[in-house]
Short mmCIF file of N, CA and C in Angstrom, two decimals:
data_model
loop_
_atom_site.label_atom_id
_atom_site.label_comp_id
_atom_site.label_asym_id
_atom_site.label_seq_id
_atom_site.Cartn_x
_atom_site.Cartn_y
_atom_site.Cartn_z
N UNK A 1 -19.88 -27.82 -63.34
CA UNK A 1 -20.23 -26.47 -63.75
C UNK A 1 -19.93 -26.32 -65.24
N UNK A 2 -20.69 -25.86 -65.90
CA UNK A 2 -20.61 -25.28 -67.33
C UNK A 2 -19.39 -24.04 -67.51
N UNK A 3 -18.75 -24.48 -68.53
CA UNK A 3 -17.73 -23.31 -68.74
C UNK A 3 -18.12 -22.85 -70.05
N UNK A 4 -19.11 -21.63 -69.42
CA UNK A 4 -19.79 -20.74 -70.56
C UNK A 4 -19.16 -19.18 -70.48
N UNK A 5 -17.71 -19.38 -71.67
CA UNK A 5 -16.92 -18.73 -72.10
C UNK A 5 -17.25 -16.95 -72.24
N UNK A 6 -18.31 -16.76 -72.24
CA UNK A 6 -18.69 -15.76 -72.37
C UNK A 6 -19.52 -14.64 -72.17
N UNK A 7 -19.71 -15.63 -70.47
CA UNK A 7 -20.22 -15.04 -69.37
C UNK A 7 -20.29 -13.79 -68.82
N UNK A 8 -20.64 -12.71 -69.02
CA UNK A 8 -20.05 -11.41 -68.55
C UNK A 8 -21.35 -10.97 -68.25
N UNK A 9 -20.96 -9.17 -67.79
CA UNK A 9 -22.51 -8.37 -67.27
C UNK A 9 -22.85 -8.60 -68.68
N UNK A 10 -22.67 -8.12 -69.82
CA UNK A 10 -23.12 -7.97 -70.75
C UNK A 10 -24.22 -8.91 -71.00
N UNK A 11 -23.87 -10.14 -70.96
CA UNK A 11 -24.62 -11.27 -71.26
C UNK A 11 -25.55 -11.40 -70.08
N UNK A 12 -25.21 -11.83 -69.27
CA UNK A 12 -26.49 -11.43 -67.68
C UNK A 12 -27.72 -10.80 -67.83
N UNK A 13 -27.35 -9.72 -68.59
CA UNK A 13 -27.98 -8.87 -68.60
C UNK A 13 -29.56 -9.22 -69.68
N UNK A 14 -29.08 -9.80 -70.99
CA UNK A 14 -29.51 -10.31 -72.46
C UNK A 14 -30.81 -11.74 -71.37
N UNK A 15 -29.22 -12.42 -70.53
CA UNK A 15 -30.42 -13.76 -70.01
C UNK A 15 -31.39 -13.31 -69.36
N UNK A 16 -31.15 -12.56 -68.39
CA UNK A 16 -32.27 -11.39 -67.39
C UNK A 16 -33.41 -11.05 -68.18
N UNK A 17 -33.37 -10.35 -69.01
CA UNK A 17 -34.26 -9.84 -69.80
C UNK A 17 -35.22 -10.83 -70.58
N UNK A 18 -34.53 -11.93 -71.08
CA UNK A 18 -35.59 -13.54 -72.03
C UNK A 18 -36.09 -13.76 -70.41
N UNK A 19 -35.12 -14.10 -69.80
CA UNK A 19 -36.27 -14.56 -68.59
C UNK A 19 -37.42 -14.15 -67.99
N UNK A 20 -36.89 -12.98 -67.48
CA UNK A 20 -38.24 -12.11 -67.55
C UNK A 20 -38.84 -11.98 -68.19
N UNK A 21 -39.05 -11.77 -69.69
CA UNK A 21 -40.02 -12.14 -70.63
C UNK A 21 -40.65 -13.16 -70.66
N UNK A 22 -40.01 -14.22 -70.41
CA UNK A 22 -40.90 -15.52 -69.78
C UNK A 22 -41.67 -15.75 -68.91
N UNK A 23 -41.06 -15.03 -67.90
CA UNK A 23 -41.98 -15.15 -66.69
C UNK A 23 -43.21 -14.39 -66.61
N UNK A 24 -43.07 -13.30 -67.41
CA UNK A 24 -44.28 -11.99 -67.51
C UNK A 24 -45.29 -12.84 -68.40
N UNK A 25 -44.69 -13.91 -69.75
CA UNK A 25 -45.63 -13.92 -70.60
C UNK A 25 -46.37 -15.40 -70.25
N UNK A 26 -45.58 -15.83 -69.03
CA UNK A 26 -46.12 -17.51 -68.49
C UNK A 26 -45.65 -18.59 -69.08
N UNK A 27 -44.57 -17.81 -70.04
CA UNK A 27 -43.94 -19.30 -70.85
C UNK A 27 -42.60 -19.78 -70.32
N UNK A 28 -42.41 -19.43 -69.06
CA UNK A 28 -41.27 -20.08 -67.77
C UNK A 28 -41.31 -21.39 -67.99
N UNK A 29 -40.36 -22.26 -68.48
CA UNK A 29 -40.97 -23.51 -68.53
C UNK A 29 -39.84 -23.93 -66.60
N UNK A 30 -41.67 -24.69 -65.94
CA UNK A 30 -41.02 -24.92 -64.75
C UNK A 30 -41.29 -27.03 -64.78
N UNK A 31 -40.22 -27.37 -64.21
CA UNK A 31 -39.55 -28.53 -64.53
C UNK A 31 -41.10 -29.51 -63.87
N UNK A 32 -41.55 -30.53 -64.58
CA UNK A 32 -42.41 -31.50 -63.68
C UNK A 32 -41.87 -32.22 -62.32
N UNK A 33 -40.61 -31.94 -62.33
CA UNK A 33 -39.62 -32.81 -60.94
C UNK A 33 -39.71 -32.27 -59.93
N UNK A 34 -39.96 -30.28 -59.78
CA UNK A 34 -40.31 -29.55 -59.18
C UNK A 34 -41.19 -29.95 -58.07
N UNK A 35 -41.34 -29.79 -56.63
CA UNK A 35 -42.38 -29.64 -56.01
C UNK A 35 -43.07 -28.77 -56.11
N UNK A 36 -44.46 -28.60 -55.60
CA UNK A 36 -45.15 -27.39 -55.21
C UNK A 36 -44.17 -25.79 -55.21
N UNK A 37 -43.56 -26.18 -54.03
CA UNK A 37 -42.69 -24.76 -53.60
C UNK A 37 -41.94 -24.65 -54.64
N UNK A 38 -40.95 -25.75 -54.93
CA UNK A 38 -40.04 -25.44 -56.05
C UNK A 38 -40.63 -24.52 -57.57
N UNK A 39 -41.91 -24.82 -57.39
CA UNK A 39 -42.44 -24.26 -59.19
C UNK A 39 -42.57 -23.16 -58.78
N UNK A 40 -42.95 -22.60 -57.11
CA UNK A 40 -43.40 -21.14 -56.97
C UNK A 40 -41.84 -20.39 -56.36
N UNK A 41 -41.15 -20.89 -56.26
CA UNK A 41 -39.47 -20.03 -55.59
C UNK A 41 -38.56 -20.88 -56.68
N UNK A 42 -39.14 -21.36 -57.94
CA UNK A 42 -37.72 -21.05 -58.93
C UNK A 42 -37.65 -20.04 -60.01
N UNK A 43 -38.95 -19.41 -60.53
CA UNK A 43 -38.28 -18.03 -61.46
C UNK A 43 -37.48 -17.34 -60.48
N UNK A 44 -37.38 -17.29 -58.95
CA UNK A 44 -36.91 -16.23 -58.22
C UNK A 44 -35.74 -16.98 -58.67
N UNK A 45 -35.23 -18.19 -58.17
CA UNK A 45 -34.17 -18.74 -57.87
C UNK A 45 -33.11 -18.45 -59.30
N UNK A 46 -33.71 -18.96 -60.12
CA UNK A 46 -33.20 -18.39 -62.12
C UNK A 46 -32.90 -17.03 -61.87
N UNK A 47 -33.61 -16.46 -61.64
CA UNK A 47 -33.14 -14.88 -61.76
C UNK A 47 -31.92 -14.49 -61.06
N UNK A 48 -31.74 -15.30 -59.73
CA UNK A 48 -30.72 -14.69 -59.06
C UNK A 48 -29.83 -15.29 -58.97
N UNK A 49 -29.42 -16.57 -60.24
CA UNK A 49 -28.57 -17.10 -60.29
C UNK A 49 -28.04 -16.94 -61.85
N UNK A 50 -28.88 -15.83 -62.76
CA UNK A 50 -28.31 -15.34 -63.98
C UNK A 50 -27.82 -13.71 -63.01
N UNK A 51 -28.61 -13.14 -62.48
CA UNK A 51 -27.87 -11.72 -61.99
C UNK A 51 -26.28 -12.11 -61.38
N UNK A 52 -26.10 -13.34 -60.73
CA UNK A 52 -24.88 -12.89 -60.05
C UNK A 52 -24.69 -14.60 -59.50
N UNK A 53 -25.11 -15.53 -59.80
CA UNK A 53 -24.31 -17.01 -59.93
C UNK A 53 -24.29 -17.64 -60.65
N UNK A 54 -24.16 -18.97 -60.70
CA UNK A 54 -23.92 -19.60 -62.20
C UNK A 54 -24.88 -20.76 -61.74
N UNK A 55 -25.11 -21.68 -63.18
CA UNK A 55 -25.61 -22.87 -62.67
C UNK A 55 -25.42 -23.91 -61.50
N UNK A 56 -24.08 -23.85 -61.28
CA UNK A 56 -23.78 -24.98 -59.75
C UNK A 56 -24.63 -24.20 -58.58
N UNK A 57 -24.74 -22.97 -58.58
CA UNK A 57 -25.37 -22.48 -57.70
C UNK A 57 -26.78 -23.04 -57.28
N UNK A 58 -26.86 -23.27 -58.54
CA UNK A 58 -28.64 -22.70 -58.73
C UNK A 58 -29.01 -24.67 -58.57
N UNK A 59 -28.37 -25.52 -58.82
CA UNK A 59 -28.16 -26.87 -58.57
C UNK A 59 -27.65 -27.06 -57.08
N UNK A 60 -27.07 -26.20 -56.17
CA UNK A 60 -27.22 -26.38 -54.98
C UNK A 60 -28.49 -25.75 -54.43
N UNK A 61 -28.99 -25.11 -54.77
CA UNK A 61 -29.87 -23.96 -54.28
C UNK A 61 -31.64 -24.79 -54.33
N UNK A 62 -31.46 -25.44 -55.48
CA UNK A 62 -32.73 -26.50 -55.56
C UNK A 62 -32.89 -27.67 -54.76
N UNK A 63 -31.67 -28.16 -54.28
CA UNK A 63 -31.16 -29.22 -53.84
C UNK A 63 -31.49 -28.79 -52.09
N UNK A 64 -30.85 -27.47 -51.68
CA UNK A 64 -30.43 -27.40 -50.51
C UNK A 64 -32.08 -26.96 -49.79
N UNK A 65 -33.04 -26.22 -50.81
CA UNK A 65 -34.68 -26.11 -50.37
C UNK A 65 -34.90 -27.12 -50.34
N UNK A 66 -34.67 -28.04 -50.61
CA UNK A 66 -35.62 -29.28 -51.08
C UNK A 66 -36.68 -29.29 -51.71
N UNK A 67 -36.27 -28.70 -53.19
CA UNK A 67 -37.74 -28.09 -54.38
C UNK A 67 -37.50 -29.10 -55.03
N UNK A 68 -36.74 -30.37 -55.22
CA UNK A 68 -37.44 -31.51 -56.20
C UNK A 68 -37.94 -32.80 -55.87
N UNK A 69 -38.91 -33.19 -56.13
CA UNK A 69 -39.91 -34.19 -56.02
C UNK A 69 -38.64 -35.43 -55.76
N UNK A 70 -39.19 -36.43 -54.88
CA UNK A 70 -38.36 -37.66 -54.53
C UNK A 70 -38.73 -39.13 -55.41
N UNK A 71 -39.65 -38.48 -56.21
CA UNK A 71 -40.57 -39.85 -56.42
C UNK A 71 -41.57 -39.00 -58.06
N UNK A 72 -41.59 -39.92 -58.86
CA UNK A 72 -42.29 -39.59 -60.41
C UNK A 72 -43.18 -40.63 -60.74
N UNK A 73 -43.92 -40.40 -61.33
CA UNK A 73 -44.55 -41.42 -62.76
C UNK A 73 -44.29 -41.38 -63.75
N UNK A 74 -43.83 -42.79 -64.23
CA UNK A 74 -42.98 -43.34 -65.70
C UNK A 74 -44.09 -44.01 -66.18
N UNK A 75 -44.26 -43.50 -67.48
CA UNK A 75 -44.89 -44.29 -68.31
C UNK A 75 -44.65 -45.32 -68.45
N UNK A 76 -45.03 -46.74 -68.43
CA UNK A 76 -44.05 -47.98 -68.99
C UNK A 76 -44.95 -48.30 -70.68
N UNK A 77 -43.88 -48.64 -71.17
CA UNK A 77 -44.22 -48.68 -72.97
C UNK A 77 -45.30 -49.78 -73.32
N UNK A 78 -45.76 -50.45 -72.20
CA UNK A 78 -46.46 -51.94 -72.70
C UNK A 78 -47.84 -50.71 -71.76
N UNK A 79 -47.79 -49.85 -71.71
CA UNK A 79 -49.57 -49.27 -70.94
C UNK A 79 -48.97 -49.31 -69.59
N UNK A 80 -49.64 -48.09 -68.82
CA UNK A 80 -50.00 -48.00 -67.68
C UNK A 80 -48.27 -47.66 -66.97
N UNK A 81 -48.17 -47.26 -65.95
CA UNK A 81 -47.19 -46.33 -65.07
C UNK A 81 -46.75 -47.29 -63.59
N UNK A 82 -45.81 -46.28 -63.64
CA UNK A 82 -45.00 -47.20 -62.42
C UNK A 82 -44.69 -45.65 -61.16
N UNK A 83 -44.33 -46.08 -60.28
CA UNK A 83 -43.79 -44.61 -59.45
C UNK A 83 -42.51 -44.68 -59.51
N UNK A 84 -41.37 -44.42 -59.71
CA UNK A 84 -39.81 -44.47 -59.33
C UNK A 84 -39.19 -42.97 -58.78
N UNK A 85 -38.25 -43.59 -58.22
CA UNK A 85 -37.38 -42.28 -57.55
C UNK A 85 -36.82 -41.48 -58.38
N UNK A 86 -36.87 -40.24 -58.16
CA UNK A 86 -36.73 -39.17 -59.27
C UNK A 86 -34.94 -39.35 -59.25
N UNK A 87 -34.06 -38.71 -60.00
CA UNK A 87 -32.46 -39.48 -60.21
C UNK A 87 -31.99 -38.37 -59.24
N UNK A 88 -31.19 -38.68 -58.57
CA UNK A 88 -30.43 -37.55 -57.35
C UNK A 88 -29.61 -36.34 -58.46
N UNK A 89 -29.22 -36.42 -59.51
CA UNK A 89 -28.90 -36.02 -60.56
C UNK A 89 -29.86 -34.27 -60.92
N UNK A 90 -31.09 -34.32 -60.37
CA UNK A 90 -32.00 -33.76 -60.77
C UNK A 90 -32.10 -32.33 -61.27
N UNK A 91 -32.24 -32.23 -59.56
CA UNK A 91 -31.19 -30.43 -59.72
C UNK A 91 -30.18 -29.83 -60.62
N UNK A 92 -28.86 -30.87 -60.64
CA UNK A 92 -28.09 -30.25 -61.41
C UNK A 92 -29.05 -30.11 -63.16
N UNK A 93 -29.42 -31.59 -63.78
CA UNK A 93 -30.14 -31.50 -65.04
C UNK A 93 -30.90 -30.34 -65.14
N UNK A 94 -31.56 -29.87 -64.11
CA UNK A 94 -32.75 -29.09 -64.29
C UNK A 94 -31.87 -27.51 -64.70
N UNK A 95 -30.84 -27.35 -63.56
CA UNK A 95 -30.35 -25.99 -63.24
C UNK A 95 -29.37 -25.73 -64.65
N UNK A 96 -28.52 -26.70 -65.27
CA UNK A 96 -27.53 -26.65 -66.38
C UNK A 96 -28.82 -26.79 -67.66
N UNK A 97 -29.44 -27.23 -67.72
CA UNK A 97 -30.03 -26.98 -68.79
C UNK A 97 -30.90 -25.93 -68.78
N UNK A 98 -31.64 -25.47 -67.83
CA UNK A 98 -32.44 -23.83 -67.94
C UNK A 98 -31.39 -23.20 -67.87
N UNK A 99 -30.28 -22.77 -67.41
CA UNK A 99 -28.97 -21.48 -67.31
C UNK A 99 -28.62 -21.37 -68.70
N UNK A 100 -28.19 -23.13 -69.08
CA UNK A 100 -27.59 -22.84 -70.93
C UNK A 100 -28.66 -22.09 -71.50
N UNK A 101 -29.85 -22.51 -71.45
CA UNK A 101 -30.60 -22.05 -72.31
C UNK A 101 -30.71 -20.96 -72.33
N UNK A 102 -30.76 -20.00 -71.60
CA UNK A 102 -30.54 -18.54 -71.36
C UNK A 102 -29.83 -17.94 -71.78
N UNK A 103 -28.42 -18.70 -71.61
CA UNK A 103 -27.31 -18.28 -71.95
C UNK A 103 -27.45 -18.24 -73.29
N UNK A 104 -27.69 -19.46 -74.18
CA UNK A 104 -27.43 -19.84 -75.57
C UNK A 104 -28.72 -18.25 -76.42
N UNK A 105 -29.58 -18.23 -75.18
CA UNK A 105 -30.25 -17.28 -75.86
C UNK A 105 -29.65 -16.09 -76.21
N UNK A 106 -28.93 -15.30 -75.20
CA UNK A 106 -28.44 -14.44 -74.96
C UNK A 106 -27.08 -13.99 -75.78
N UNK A 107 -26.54 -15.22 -76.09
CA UNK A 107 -25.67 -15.27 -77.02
C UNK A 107 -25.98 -15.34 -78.13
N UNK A 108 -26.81 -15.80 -78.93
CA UNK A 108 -27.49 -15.31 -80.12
C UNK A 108 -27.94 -14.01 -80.34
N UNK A 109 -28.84 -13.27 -79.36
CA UNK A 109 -28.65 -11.87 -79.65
C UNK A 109 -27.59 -11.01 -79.43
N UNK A 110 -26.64 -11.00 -78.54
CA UNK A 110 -25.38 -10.33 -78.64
C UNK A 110 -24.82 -10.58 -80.00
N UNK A 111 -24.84 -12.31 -80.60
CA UNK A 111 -23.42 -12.35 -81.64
C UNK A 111 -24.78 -11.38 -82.96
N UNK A 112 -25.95 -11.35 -82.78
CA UNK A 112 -26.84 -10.82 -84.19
C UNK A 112 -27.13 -9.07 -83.81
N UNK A 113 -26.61 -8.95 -82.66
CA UNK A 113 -26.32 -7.12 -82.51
C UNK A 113 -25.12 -6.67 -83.07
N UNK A 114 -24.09 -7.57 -83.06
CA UNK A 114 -22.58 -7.38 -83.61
C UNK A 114 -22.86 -7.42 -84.85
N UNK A 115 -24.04 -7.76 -85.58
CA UNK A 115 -23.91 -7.88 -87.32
C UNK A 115 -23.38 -9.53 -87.80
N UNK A 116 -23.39 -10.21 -86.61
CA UNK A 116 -22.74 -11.66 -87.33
C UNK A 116 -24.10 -12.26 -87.37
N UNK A 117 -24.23 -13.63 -88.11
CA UNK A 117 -24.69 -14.26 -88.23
C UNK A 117 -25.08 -15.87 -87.54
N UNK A 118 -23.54 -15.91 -87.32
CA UNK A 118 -24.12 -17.42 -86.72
C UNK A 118 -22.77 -17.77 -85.24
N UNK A 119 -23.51 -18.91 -84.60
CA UNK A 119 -22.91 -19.43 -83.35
C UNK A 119 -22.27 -20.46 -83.42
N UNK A 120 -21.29 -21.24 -83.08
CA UNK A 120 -20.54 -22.19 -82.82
C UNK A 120 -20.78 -22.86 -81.56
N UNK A 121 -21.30 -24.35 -81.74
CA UNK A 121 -21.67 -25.24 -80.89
C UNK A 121 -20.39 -25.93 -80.37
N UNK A 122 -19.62 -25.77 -78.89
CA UNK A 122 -18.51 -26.05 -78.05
C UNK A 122 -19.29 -27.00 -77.31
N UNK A 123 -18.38 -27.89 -76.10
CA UNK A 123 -18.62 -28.90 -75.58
C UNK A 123 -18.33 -27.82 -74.18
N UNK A 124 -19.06 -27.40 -73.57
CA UNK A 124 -18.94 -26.36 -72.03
C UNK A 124 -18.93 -27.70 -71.01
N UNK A 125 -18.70 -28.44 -70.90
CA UNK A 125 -18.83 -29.52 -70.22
C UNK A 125 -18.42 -31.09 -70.55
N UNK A 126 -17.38 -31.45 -69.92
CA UNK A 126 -16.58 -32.37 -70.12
C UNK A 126 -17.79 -33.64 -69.28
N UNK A 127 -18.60 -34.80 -70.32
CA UNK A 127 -19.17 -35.90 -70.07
C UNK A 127 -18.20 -36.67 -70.25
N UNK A 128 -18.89 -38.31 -69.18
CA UNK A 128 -18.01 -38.83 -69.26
C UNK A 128 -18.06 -40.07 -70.29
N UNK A 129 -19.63 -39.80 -71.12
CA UNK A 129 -19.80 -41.35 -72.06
C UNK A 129 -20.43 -40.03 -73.05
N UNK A 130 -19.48 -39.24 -73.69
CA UNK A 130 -20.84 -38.44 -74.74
C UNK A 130 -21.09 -38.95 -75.98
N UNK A 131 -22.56 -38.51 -75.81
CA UNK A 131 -23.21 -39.46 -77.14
C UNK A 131 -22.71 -39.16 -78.31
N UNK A 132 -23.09 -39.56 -79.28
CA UNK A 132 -22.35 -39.64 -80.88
C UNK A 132 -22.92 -38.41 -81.21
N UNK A 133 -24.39 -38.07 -81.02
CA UNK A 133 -24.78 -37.23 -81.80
C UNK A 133 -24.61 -35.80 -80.92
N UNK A 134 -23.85 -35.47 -80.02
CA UNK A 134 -23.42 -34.27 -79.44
C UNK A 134 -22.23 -34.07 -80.32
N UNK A 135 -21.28 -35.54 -80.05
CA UNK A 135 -19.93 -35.39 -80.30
C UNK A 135 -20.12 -34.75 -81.96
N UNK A 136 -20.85 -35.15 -82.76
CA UNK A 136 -20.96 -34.85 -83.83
C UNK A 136 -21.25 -33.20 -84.11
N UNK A 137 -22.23 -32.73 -83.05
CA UNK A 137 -22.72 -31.21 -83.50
C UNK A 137 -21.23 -30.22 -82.93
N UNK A 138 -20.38 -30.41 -82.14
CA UNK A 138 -19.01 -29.78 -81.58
C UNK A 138 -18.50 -29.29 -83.08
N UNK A 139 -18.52 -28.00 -83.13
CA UNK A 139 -17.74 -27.22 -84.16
C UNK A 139 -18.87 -26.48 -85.24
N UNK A 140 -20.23 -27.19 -85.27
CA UNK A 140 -21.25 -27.18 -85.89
C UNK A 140 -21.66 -25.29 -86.04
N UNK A 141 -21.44 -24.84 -87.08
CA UNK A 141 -22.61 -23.43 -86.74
C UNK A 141 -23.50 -23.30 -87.11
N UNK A 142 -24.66 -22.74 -86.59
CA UNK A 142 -26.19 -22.81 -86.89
C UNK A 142 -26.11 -20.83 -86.81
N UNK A 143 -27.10 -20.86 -87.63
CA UNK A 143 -27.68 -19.36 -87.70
C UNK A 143 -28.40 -18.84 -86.61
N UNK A 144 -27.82 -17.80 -85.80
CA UNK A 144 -28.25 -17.13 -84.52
C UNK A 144 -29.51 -17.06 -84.15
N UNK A 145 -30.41 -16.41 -85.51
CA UNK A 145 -31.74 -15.92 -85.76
C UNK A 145 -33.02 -17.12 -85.39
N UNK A 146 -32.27 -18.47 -85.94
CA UNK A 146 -33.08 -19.31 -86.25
C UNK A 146 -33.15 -20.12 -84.87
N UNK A 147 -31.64 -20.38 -84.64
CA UNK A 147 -31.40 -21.19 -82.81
C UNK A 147 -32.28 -20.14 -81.37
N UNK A 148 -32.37 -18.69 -82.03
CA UNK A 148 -33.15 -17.83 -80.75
C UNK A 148 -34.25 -18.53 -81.14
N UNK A 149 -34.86 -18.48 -82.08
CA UNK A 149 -36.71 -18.41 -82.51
C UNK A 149 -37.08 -20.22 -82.19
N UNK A 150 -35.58 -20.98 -81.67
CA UNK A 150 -36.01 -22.19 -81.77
C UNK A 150 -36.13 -22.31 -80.27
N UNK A 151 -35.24 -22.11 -79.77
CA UNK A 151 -35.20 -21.78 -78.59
C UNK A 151 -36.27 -21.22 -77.60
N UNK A 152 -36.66 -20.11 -78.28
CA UNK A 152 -37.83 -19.47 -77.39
C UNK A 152 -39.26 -19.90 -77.95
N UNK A 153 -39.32 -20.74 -78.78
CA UNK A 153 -40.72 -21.77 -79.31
C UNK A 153 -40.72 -22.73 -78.91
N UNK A 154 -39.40 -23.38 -78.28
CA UNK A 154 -39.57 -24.79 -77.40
C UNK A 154 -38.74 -24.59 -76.58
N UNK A 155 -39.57 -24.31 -75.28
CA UNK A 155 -39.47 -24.08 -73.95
C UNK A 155 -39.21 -25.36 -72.76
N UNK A 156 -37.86 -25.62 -72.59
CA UNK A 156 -38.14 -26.68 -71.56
C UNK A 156 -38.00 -28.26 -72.74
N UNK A 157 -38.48 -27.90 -73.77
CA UNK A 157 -38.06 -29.31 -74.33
C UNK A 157 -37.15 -29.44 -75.59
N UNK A 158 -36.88 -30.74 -76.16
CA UNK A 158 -36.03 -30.69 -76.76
C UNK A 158 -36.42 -29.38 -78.34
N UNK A 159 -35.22 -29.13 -79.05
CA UNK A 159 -35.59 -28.32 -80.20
C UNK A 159 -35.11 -28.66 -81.14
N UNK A 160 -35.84 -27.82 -82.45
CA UNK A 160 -35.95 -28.78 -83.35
C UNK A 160 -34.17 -28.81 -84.41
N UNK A 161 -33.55 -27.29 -83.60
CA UNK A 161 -32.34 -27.48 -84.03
C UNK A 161 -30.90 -28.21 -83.28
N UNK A 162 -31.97 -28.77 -82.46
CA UNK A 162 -30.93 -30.45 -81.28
C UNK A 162 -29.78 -29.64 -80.67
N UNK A 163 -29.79 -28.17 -80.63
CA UNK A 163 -29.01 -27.26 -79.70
C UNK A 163 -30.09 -26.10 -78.44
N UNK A 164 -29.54 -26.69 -76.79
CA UNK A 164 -28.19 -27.29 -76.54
C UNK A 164 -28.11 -29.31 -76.56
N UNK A 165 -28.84 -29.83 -76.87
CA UNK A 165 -28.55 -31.13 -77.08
C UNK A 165 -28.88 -32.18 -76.03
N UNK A 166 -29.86 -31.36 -75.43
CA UNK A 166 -31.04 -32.35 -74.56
C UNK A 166 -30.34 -32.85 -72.91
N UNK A 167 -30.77 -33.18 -72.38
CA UNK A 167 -30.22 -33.59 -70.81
C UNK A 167 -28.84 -33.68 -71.04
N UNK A 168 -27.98 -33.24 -70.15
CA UNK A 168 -26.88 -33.55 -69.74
C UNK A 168 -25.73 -33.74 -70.78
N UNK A 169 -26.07 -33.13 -71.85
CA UNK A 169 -25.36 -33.18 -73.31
C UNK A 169 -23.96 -32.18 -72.39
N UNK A 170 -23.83 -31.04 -72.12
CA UNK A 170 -22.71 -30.27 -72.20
C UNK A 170 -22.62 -29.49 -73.07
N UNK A 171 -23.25 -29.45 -74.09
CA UNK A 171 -23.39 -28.30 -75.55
C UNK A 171 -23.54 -27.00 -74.93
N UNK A 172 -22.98 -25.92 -75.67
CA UNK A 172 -23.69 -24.91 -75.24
C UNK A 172 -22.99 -23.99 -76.82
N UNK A 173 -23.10 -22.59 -76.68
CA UNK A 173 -22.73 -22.18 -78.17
C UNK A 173 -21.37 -20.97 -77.85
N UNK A 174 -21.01 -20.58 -78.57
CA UNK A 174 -20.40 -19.19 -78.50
C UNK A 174 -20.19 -18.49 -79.64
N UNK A 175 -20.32 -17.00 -79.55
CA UNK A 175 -20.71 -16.58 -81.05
C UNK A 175 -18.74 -16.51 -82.01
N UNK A 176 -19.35 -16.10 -82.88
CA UNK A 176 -18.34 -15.86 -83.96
C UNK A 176 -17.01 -15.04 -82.99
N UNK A 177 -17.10 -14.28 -82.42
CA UNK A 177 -16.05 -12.78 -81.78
C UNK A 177 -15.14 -14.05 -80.49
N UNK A 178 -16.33 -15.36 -79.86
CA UNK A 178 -15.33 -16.16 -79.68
C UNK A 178 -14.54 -16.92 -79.94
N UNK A 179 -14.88 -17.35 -81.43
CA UNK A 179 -14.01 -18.84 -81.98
C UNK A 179 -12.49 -18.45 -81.98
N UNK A 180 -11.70 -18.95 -81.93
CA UNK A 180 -10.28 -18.59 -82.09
C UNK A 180 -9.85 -19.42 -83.34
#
């Protein structure tokens, strides 16, 4: 589970609202790992796991429907595709990285309603091999304004300001009113 410090109604409330904006405007980004059902019962599932659970939830909750695909197509780099088993891992990747993202959204407009400017990139999640270039962004602050507009222009994939720091990174942000 992500220990996203600054979880409250307040914030719930901020993720609720981008989401729904997503979902109204079709820019939900829903995961390719997804089954059928899973792409049509997960904005529900997001929603009711920013109103009132957290990501582990929402990583049992994908898991326990059985909304992710067992089986993918991998490109292989020399041409042409292979089928392999999707990673049992799935759910959780899928559920911790759409929740942060919400979150990280949500926390950018709270810390730029307070009049601050920028967020502090924390490690919400203890990995057990983390890469160099996470370990490197930990302490990092980026400007609120710029991480929302990056954020909500790349949906579902990586961005161009490498926060929250791609699969299974653990990044997530907290504004200025949290740093100690």
């Amino acid at each position: 589970m992500l220990n996203l410090v600054s979880l409250d109604s307040e914030i719930r409330e901020l993720m609720l609202a981008e989401a729904a904006d997503d979902i109204r405007s079709g820019r939900l980004f829903i995961s390719p790992r997804l089954t059928a059902a899973g792409a049509r019962e997960y904005p529900e599932i997001l929603l009711d796991a920013i109103r009132q659970h957290d990501d582990d939830w929402m990583t049992d909750e994908l898991a326990r429907r059985g909304l992710i695909k067992q089986f993918e197509e991998r490109r292989k780099a020399n041409g042409g595709a292979s089928i392999v088993k999707v990673p049992h891992t799935a759910s959780q990747t899928i559920a911790e990285g759409e929740f942060n993202r919400y979150y990280i959204r949500a926390i950018c407009i709270s810390t730029m309603s307070q009049g601050l400017d920028f967020v502090e990139v924390y490690r919400a999640k203890q990995v057990q091999i983390p890469r160099p270039e996470s370990q490197r962004r930990i302490g990092a602050q980026i400007h609120a304004q710029s991480l929302l507009a990056d954020l909500r222009a790349n949906s579902g994939v990586e961005t161009a300001l490498g926060v929250p720091g791609g699969p299974n990174s653990g990044l997530s942000v907290r504004s200025a009113k949290a740093i100690s």
